[in-house]
Short mmCIF file of C-alpha atoms and ligand atoms in Angstrom, two decimals:
data_model
loop_
_atom_site.label_atom_id
_atom_site.label_comp_id
_atom_site.label_asym_id
_atom_site.label_seq_id
_atom_site.Cartn_x
_atom_site.Cartn_y
_atom_site.Cartn_z
CA UNK A 1 0.27 -0.63 -25.36
CA UNK A 2 -1.45 2.75 -25.42
CA UNK A 3 -1.69 5.57 -23.48
CA UNK A 4 -5.62 5.37 -24.40
CA UNK A 5 -6.30 2.02 -22.90
CA UNK A 6 -8.27 1.90 -19.36
CA UNK A 7 -6.67 0.91 -16.37
CA UNK A 8 -8.41 -2.79 -16.24
CA UNK A 9 -6.89 -3.36 -19.77
CA UNK A 10 -3.93 -2.12 -19.19
CA UNK A 11 -3.82 -4.54 -15.83
CA UNK A 12 -3.67 -7.37 -18.28
CA UNK A 13 -1.29 -6.06 -20.95
CA UNK A 14 0.72 -3.51 -20.04
CA UNK A 15 4.60 -4.12 -19.49
CA UNK A 16 4.15 -7.77 -21.13
CA UNK A 17 8.00 -9.07 -22.69
CA UNK A 18 7.29 -11.79 -25.26
CA UNK A 19 10.64 -14.22 -24.81
CA UNK A 20 10.97 -15.87 -28.69
CA UNK A 21 8.77 -18.87 -27.43
CA UNK A 22 5.92 -16.34 -27.81
CA UNK A 23 4.51 -17.21 -24.12
CA UNK A 24 0.90 -15.78 -23.45
CA UNK A 25 1.22 -16.23 -19.80
CA UNK A 26 4.52 -14.13 -18.97
CA UNK A 27 7.65 -16.18 -18.14
CA UNK A 28 9.49 -16.14 -14.78
CA UNK A 29 12.83 -15.71 -15.21
CA UNK A 30 14.73 -16.65 -12.05
CA UNK A 31 17.90 -15.82 -13.05
CA UNK A 32 19.78 -13.88 -11.20
CA UNK A 33 22.50 -13.24 -13.88
CA UNK A 34 22.86 -12.92 -17.82
CA UNK A 35 25.31 -13.70 -20.10
CA UNK A 36 27.45 -11.52 -22.41
CA UNK A 37 28.58 -11.63 -26.00
CA UNK A 38 32.41 -11.04 -24.53
CA UNK A 39 34.63 -9.34 -22.39
CA UNK A 40 33.55 -6.28 -24.00
CA UNK A 41 30.27 -6.29 -24.20
CA UNK A 42 29.88 -6.93 -20.31
CA UNK A 43 32.38 -3.77 -19.80
CA UNK A 44 29.70 -2.10 -22.23
CA UNK A 45 26.70 -3.26 -19.70
CA UNK A 46 28.34 -1.99 -16.48
CA UNK A 47 29.35 1.30 -18.17
CA UNK A 48 25.58 1.76 -18.61
CA UNK A 49 22.90 -0.47 -18.86
CA UNK A 50 19.83 0.45 -20.80
CA UNK A 51 16.03 -0.46 -19.98
CA UNK A 52 16.24 -3.85 -21.80
CA UNK A 53 19.67 -4.59 -20.25
CA UNK A 54 19.96 -6.74 -17.45
CA UNK A 55 23.28 -7.56 -15.48
CA UNK A 56 22.17 -8.66 -11.54
CA UNK A 57 18.86 -9.46 -10.61
CA UNK A 58 19.61 -7.12 -7.63
CA UNK A 59 19.35 -4.68 -10.10
CA UNK A 60 16.38 -5.53 -12.51
CA UNK A 61 15.38 -8.62 -14.20
CA UNK A 62 12.69 -8.97 -17.00
CA UNK A 63 10.11 -10.43 -14.90
CA UNK A 64 10.30 -7.73 -12.36
CA UNK A 65 10.56 -5.41 -15.29
CA UNK A 66 7.08 -6.28 -16.22
CA UNK A 67 5.62 -5.74 -13.07
CA UNK A 68 7.09 -2.47 -12.66
CA UNK A 69 6.22 -1.46 -16.14
CA UNK A 70 2.42 -2.84 -15.13
CA UNK A 71 1.75 -0.79 -12.23
CA UNK A 72 3.82 2.32 -13.25
CA UNK A 73 1.32 2.44 -16.62
CA UNK A 74 -1.32 1.43 -14.23
CA UNK A 75 -1.00 4.05 -11.99
CA UNK A 76 -0.29 6.49 -14.50
CA UNK A 77 3.27 7.01 -13.38
CA UNK A 78 6.46 7.38 -15.20
CA UNK A 79 8.32 4.51 -13.70
CA UNK A 80 8.30 2.71 -10.88
CA UNK A 81 11.02 -0.22 -8.66
CA UNK A 82 9.65 -3.40 -7.23
CA UNK A 83 10.78 -3.85 -3.45
CA UNK A 84 10.79 -7.31 -1.56
CA UNK A 85 8.07 -5.70 0.91
CA UNK A 86 6.21 -3.11 1.46
CA UNK A 87 8.20 -1.98 3.96
CA UNK A 88 11.33 -2.02 2.03
CA UNK A 89 9.21 0.30 -0.64
CA UNK A 90 8.10 2.68 2.65
CA UNK A 91 12.03 2.76 4.26
CA UNK A 92 13.46 2.69 0.91
CA UNK A 93 11.87 5.64 -0.77
CA UNK A 94 12.30 8.06 2.63
CA UNK A 95 15.97 6.70 3.14
CA UNK A 96 17.23 7.13 -0.30
CA UNK A 97 15.83 10.95 -0.62
CA UNK A 98 16.50 12.38 2.81
CA UNK A 99 19.22 13.24 4.34
CA UNK A 100 20.80 14.04 8.24
CA UNK A 101 19.21 17.66 8.68
CA UNK A 102 16.36 17.06 6.58
CA UNK A 103 12.68 17.71 8.11
CA UNK A 104 9.80 15.96 7.34
CA UNK A 105 5.79 16.23 8.78
CA UNK A 106 4.14 12.85 9.04
CA UNK A 107 0.19 12.13 9.67
CA UNK A 108 0.36 10.60 12.99
CA UNK A 109 -2.41 7.89 12.07
CA UNK A 110 0.23 4.95 10.22
CA UNK A 111 0.87 1.47 10.14
CA UNK A 112 2.78 0.25 13.15
CA UNK A 113 6.15 0.22 10.66
CA UNK A 114 5.90 3.02 8.86
CA UNK A 115 5.65 4.89 12.32
CA UNK A 116 8.51 2.95 13.69
CA UNK A 117 10.65 3.97 10.42
CA UNK A 118 9.71 7.82 10.53
CA UNK A 119 10.08 8.10 14.56
CA UNK A 120 12.91 5.59 16.00
CA UNK A 121 14.93 4.88 12.46
CA UNK A 122 15.53 8.10 10.83
CA UNK A 123 15.32 9.98 13.71
CA UNK A 124 19.01 8.25 14.34
CA UNK A 125 20.32 9.72 11.31
CA UNK A 126 19.05 13.39 12.30
CA UNK A 127 16.33 13.61 10.34
CA UNK A 128 13.63 15.94 11.92
CA UNK A 129 10.04 14.17 12.21
CA UNK A 130 7.14 16.35 12.81
CA UNK A 131 3.57 14.61 13.50
CA UNK A 132 0.42 16.07 12.62
CA UNK A 133 -3.53 15.04 12.56
CA UNK A 134 -3.56 14.13 9.22
CA UNK A 135 -7.24 14.93 8.54
CA UNK A 136 -6.89 18.54 9.65
CA UNK A 137 -4.99 20.74 6.37
CA UNK A 138 -4.78 22.99 9.43
CA UNK A 139 -2.20 21.16 10.98
CA UNK A 140 -0.46 20.27 7.90
CA UNK A 141 -0.27 23.95 6.88
CA UNK A 142 1.21 25.12 10.34
CA UNK A 143 3.74 22.36 10.09
CA UNK A 144 4.82 22.52 6.85
CA UNK A 145 7.65 25.19 7.04
CA UNK A 146 9.74 26.36 4.22
CA UNK A 147 12.68 24.14 5.43
CA UNK A 148 10.55 21.07 5.08
CA UNK A 149 12.06 18.62 2.71
CA UNK A 150 9.48 15.61 2.34
CA UNK A 151 5.33 14.80 3.68
CA UNK A 152 4.24 11.18 4.48
CA UNK A 153 0.79 9.83 5.23
CA UNK A 154 -1.31 6.95 4.53
CA UNK A 155 -3.94 8.27 2.27
CA UNK A 156 -6.49 6.09 4.03
CA UNK A 157 -5.05 4.87 7.72
CA UNK A 158 -4.66 1.83 9.49
CA UNK A 159 -7.03 0.81 11.58
CA UNK A 160 -9.28 3.54 11.74
CA UNK A 161 -9.50 4.91 8.58
CA UNK A 162 -9.22 8.37 8.61
CA UNK A 163 -8.85 9.46 4.77
CA UNK A 164 -6.34 12.34 4.09
CA UNK A 165 -6.88 14.76 1.11
CA UNK A 166 -3.76 14.06 -1.47
CA UNK A 167 -4.49 16.94 -3.33
CA UNK A 168 -5.17 19.56 -0.26
CA UNK A 169 -1.76 18.59 1.20
CA UNK A 170 0.16 18.17 -2.02
CA UNK A 171 -0.65 22.06 -2.65
CA UNK A 172 0.85 22.72 0.65
CA UNK A 173 3.78 21.19 0.69
CA UNK A 174 4.21 21.96 -2.84
CA UNK A 175 4.52 25.46 -2.36
CA UNK A 176 7.67 24.74 -0.03
CA UNK A 177 8.90 22.23 -2.50
CA UNK A 178 8.32 19.11 -0.18
CA UNK A 179 7.89 16.10 -1.41
CA UNK A 180 5.14 14.41 -1.41
CA UNK A 181 5.25 10.76 -0.26
CA UNK A 182 1.50 8.71 0.03
CA UNK A 183 1.49 5.55 1.20
CA UNK A 184 -1.97 4.37 -0.74
CA UNK A 185 -2.09 0.66 0.04
CA UNK A 186 -5.81 0.67 1.42
CA UNK A 187 -7.08 3.09 -1.64
CA UNK A 188 -5.63 0.49 -3.65
CA UNK A 189 -4.83 1.02 -7.30
CA UNK A 190 -7.69 0.96 -7.90
CA UNK A 191 -9.48 3.68 -6.45
CA UNK A 192 -6.21 5.67 -6.79
CA UNK A 193 -5.22 8.56 -8.62
CA UNK A 194 -2.87 9.91 -6.08
CA UNK A 195 -0.44 11.02 -9.01
CA UNK A 196 -2.68 13.04 -10.86
CA UNK A 197 -3.63 14.52 -7.58
CA UNK A 198 -0.68 15.78 -6.60
CA UNK A 199 1.56 13.05 -4.99
CA UNK A 200 5.22 12.88 -6.19
CA UNK A 201 5.81 9.38 -4.80
CA UNK A 202 3.17 6.46 -4.24
CA UNK A 203 4.42 2.95 -2.33
CA UNK A 204 2.17 0.05 -2.23
CA UNK A 205 2.78 -2.92 -0.15
CA UNK A 206 2.10 -5.72 -2.77
CA UNK A 207 1.51 -8.06 0.01
CA UNK A 208 -2.00 -6.64 0.15
CA UNK A 209 -4.44 -6.02 -2.96
CA UNK A 210 -1.92 -6.44 -5.77
CA UNK A 211 -0.98 -10.91 -4.33
CA UNK A 212 -4.55 -10.45 -2.85
CA UNK A 213 -4.35 -14.34 -2.05
CA UNK A 214 -1.96 -13.73 1.10
CA UNK A 215 1.19 -15.69 -0.92
CA UNK A 216 4.17 -13.14 -1.12
CA UNK A 217 5.16 -10.18 0.67
CA UNK A 218 6.46 -7.47 -2.13
CA UNK A 219 5.86 -3.44 -2.65
CA UNK A 220 6.34 -0.74 -5.07
CA UNK A 221 7.32 2.52 -5.65
CA UNK A 222 6.36 4.86 -8.23
CA UNK A 223 7.58 8.34 -9.59
CA UNK A 224 9.17 9.96 -12.34
CA UNK A 225 11.64 8.57 -14.16
CA UNK A 226 14.36 10.93 -12.68
CA UNK A 227 13.66 9.81 -8.70
CA UNK A 228 12.62 6.08 -9.71
CA UNK A 229 15.90 5.65 -11.72
CA UNK A 230 18.15 8.79 -10.05
CA UNK A 231 17.30 8.73 -6.52
CA UNK A 232 15.54 5.22 -5.74
CA UNK A 233 17.10 2.74 -7.81
CA UNK A 234 20.88 3.05 -6.86
CA UNK A 235 20.01 3.25 -3.27
CA UNK A 236 17.71 -0.23 -3.92
CA UNK A 237 20.17 -1.82 -5.79
CA UNK A 238 23.16 -1.35 -3.85
CA UNK A 239 21.57 -2.01 -0.40
CA UNK A 240 19.28 -4.89 -1.54
CA UNK A 241 15.36 -4.67 -0.80
CA UNK A 242 14.73 -5.73 -4.85
CA UNK A 243 12.26 -7.92 -4.73
CA UNK A 244 12.55 -11.55 -6.77
CA UNK A 245 11.70 -12.64 -9.69
CA UNK A 246 8.99 -15.15 -8.62
CA UNK A 247 7.71 -12.78 -6.14
CA UNK A 248 7.53 -10.10 -9.44
CA UNK A 249 4.87 -13.06 -11.35
CA UNK A 250 3.04 -13.58 -8.66
CA UNK A 251 2.25 -9.57 -8.68
CA UNK A 252 2.10 -9.40 -12.19
CA UNK A 253 -0.09 -12.20 -12.50
CA UNK A 254 -2.43 -10.57 -9.00
CA UNK A 255 -2.46 -7.55 -11.15
CA UNK A 256 -4.56 -8.85 -13.66
CA UNK A 257 -7.40 -9.67 -11.90
CA UNK A 258 -6.99 -6.73 -8.95
CA UNK A 259 -9.99 -4.48 -10.18
CA UNK A 260 -12.58 -7.85 -10.07
CA UNK A 261 -11.28 -8.74 -6.76
CA UNK A 262 -10.80 -5.06 -5.03
CA UNK A 263 -14.12 -4.32 -6.91
CA UNK A 264 -16.10 -7.27 -5.38
CA UNK A 265 -14.33 -7.11 -2.07
CA UNK A 266 -15.29 -3.20 -1.73
CA UNK A 267 -19.04 -4.04 -2.53
CA UNK A 268 -19.40 -6.77 0.07
CA UNK A 269 -17.69 -4.16 2.54
CA UNK A 270 -20.36 -1.27 1.84
CA UNK A 271 -23.26 -4.05 2.16
CA UNK A 272 -22.08 -5.39 5.67
CA UNK A 273 -21.04 -2.00 6.70
CA UNK A 274 -24.20 -0.51 5.90
CA UNK A 275 -26.01 -3.16 7.83
CA UNK A 276 -24.48 -3.46 10.53
CA UNK A 277 -24.71 0.47 11.44
CA UNK A 278 -26.32 1.40 14.59
CA UNK A 279 -26.17 -2.34 15.61
CA UNK A 280 -27.18 -2.83 19.50
CA UNK A 281 -23.36 -4.62 19.87
CA UNK A 282 -21.75 -1.76 18.82
CA UNK A 283 -20.09 2.08 19.89
CA UNK A 284 -19.41 3.08 15.88
CA UNK A 285 -18.79 1.13 12.23
CA UNK A 286 -15.62 3.03 10.71
CA UNK A 287 -15.84 3.04 6.81
CA UNK A 288 -15.23 5.41 4.60
CA UNK A 289 -17.78 4.39 2.11
CA UNK A 290 -20.62 5.31 4.97
CA UNK A 291 -22.24 8.70 4.72
CA UNK A 292 -21.76 9.54 8.13
CA UNK A 293 -17.92 8.89 7.67
CA UNK A 294 -16.69 12.64 8.78
CA UNK A 295 -14.15 12.35 5.34
CA UNK A 296 -17.01 10.83 3.20
CA UNK A 297 -17.14 13.30 0.80
CA UNK A 298 -13.24 13.60 0.69
CA UNK A 299 -13.59 9.58 -0.26
CA UNK A 300 -16.16 9.74 -3.24
CA UNK A 301 -14.11 12.36 -4.69
CA UNK A 302 -10.50 11.07 -4.01
CA UNK A 303 -11.40 7.45 -4.72
CA UNK A 304 -15.26 7.05 -5.66
CA UNK A 305 -15.40 3.90 -3.12
CA UNK A 306 -14.49 3.09 0.43
CA UNK A 307 -12.52 0.26 -0.02
CA UNK A 308 -12.00 -3.18 0.90
CA UNK A 309 -11.54 -3.03 5.01
CA UNK A 310 -13.98 -1.46 7.84
CA UNK A 311 -13.73 -1.48 11.65
CA UNK A 312 -16.23 -1.92 13.89
CA UNK A 313 -16.16 -0.40 17.51
CA UNK A 314 -17.45 -3.16 19.67
CA UNK A 315 -19.16 -2.56 23.12
CA UNK A 316 -17.70 -4.21 26.20
CA UNK A 317 -13.99 -3.48 25.27
CA UNK A 318 -11.73 -6.11 24.66
CA UNK A 319 -13.07 -8.78 26.44
CA UNK A 320 -16.26 -8.32 24.01
CA UNK A 321 -13.95 -7.83 20.88
CA UNK A 322 -11.84 -11.37 21.84
CA UNK A 323 -15.45 -13.15 22.61
CA UNK A 324 -16.61 -11.81 18.73
CA UNK A 325 -13.21 -12.68 17.31
CA UNK A 326 -13.52 -15.97 18.94
CA UNK A 327 -17.04 -16.83 17.59
CA UNK A 328 -16.36 -15.69 14.03
CA UNK A 329 -16.34 -18.81 11.83
CA UNK A 330 -15.92 -17.58 8.09
CA UNK A 331 -13.42 -15.16 8.81
CA UNK A 332 -9.66 -15.95 10.04
CA UNK A 333 -8.42 -13.96 12.89
CA UNK A 334 -4.89 -12.86 11.17
CA UNK A 335 -3.01 -9.47 10.17
CA UNK A 336 -2.92 -9.22 6.78
CA UNK A 337 -5.39 -7.60 4.38
CA UNK A 338 -6.52 -7.11 0.92
CA UNK A 339 -6.54 -11.29 0.71
CA UNK A 340 -9.11 -13.21 -0.64
CA UNK A 341 -10.12 -14.48 2.70
CA UNK A 342 -11.86 -12.42 5.27
CA UNK A 343 -9.49 -11.19 7.54
CA UNK A 344 -10.26 -9.88 11.39
CA UNK A 345 -7.55 -8.20 13.42
CA UNK A 346 -7.83 -7.24 17.09
CA UNK A 347 -5.00 -3.69 16.36
CA UNK A 348 -4.76 -2.76 20.13
CA UNK A 349 -3.29 -6.33 21.04
CA UNK A 350 -1.54 -7.21 17.97
CA UNK A 351 -0.55 -4.78 15.07
CA UNK A 352 -0.75 -1.32 17.22
CA UNK A 353 0.17 -3.04 20.45
CA UNK A 354 3.73 -1.37 20.79
CA UNK A 355 1.91 2.16 21.11
CA UNK A 356 1.72 4.04 24.65
CA UNK A 357 -1.85 4.00 25.24
CA UNK A 358 -2.16 8.12 25.26
CA UNK A 359 -1.45 7.23 21.22
CA UNK A 360 -3.85 4.69 21.36
CA UNK A 361 -6.30 6.83 22.61
CA UNK A 362 -5.09 9.85 20.52
CA UNK A 363 -5.54 7.71 17.12
CA UNK A 364 -9.00 5.92 18.38
CA UNK A 365 -7.44 2.60 18.49
CA UNK A 366 -9.88 1.25 21.76
CA UNK A 367 -9.82 -1.93 23.18
CA UNK A 368 -13.08 -2.89 21.23
CA UNK A 369 -11.89 -2.23 17.90
CA UNK A 370 -11.73 -4.62 15.31
CA UNK A 371 -10.62 -4.53 11.72
CA UNK A 372 -12.07 -6.09 8.96
CA UNK A 373 -10.57 -7.19 5.93
CA UNK A 374 -13.21 -8.59 3.43
CA UNK A 375 -12.65 -11.24 1.60
CA UNK A 376 -13.97 -12.77 -1.80
CA UNK A 377 -16.58 -14.82 0.40
CA UNK A 378 -20.75 -14.63 -0.61
CA UNK A 379 -22.16 -11.27 1.33
CA UNK A 380 -24.46 -12.93 2.87
CA UNK A 381 -22.41 -15.67 4.73
CA UNK A 382 -20.12 -12.77 5.75
CA UNK A 383 -22.85 -10.98 7.19
CA UNK A 384 -24.72 -13.75 8.89
CA UNK A 385 -21.24 -14.52 10.28
CA UNK A 386 -20.60 -11.37 11.34
CA UNK A 387 -24.02 -10.68 13.39
CA UNK A 388 -24.42 -14.53 15.10
CA UNK A 389 -20.78 -13.32 16.35
CA UNK A 390 -21.45 -10.13 17.46
CA UNK A 391 -24.80 -11.81 19.20
CA UNK A 392 -22.46 -14.02 20.96
CA UNK A 393 -19.84 -11.46 22.50
CA UNK A 394 -22.98 -9.35 24.05
C1 PLP B 1 0.97 -3.68 5.30
C2 PLP B 1 1.31 -2.30 5.10
C3 PLP B 1 2.64 -1.71 5.15
C4 PLP B 1 3.84 -2.63 4.78
O1 PLP B 1 3.80 -3.89 3.63
P1 PLP B 1 4.77 -5.36 3.87
O2 PLP B 1 4.78 -5.51 2.66
O3 PLP B 1 3.75 -5.85 5.10
O4 PLP B 1 6.15 -4.72 3.93
C5 PLP B 1 2.77 -0.63 4.80
N1 PLP B 1 1.70 0.68 4.69
C6 PLP B 1 0.75 -0.11 5.16
C7 PLP B 1 -0.71 0.97 5.09
C8 PLP B 1 0.02 -1.79 5.47
O5 PLP B 1 -0.93 -2.05 5.08
#
């Protein structure tokens, strides 16, 4: 592989390892163990296993290594560790790097499970966590003190689609020696240069756009070789959150088509967002790709496009939002995102049900809010479907 290749070329070829059979499509090495030539060889492997030497699939496996190398090449990261799910990546990266007494500053607008890890789990082990409005650089500047060890945020927040300035927050964090950990799921590896923009650690739920077809759970942690092999790997391999080889194969094949899928889904999302702006049945259309979005300029600079998810604030609260969802014919009522199938979610009663009302209010998770993850269906069919459902909801 050449470092000069563009991301789309790397997404198809980077990290490939061929067996003696010269297969075109990457092999699934469904093996947890590896055979040694001799007892001495086994002893030597356990003393020091190199990048091409495997001892146990929880530590590493050729199919998993292909996925790790391919996504690291795409992201411009030195290395990657594949995990069992996106949450294994989030909790693994944070737990591996933090200890009692450490201080984390995080954006308040987070995926429900990320919020649980920071607010309920890490605090039990003596980590101090402060939450800020992620879109307010002044709030980050006030909260990041010299004793801050890490900052954490979703570069595009779920479900209200606020965009956080990776470069701006990274400068503030690095001035105090804090590590910047970015959950980059909504940005996708297609629109992301998070490491170039200052992030130290980037996390994806591969369950979303990387698989892109709703089949398997997976995740990945990206960073420097030192951080991945020195900090993340010992924690993950001993605590058991590694990816399975079969999942790694699904994700590897997903990477090959990801750019085409995500760009097509994004184009459709923009079409729908533009067509629905000002609709009489809506209080608001939230989409970072629309010029009226509060962080539109930042979105263009940071991602170059608005991504594959938009949110609608339907007039008439929960009753109208439910009527709208129940009238949808093409999309599905579910809670994954980044899927080839369009998926609609009512966050207030599902993914963010657990949040107290005052937090929902702060984050803008209203009773009328619907998150739409736009799929690969025909844009005209999707738009007609959303419009007829809005009419029926009124
Ligand atoms: C889905 C998601 C996760 C968790 O990923 P899983 O693969 O479901 O564990 C984390 N962060 C964000 C922003 C997500 O959308």
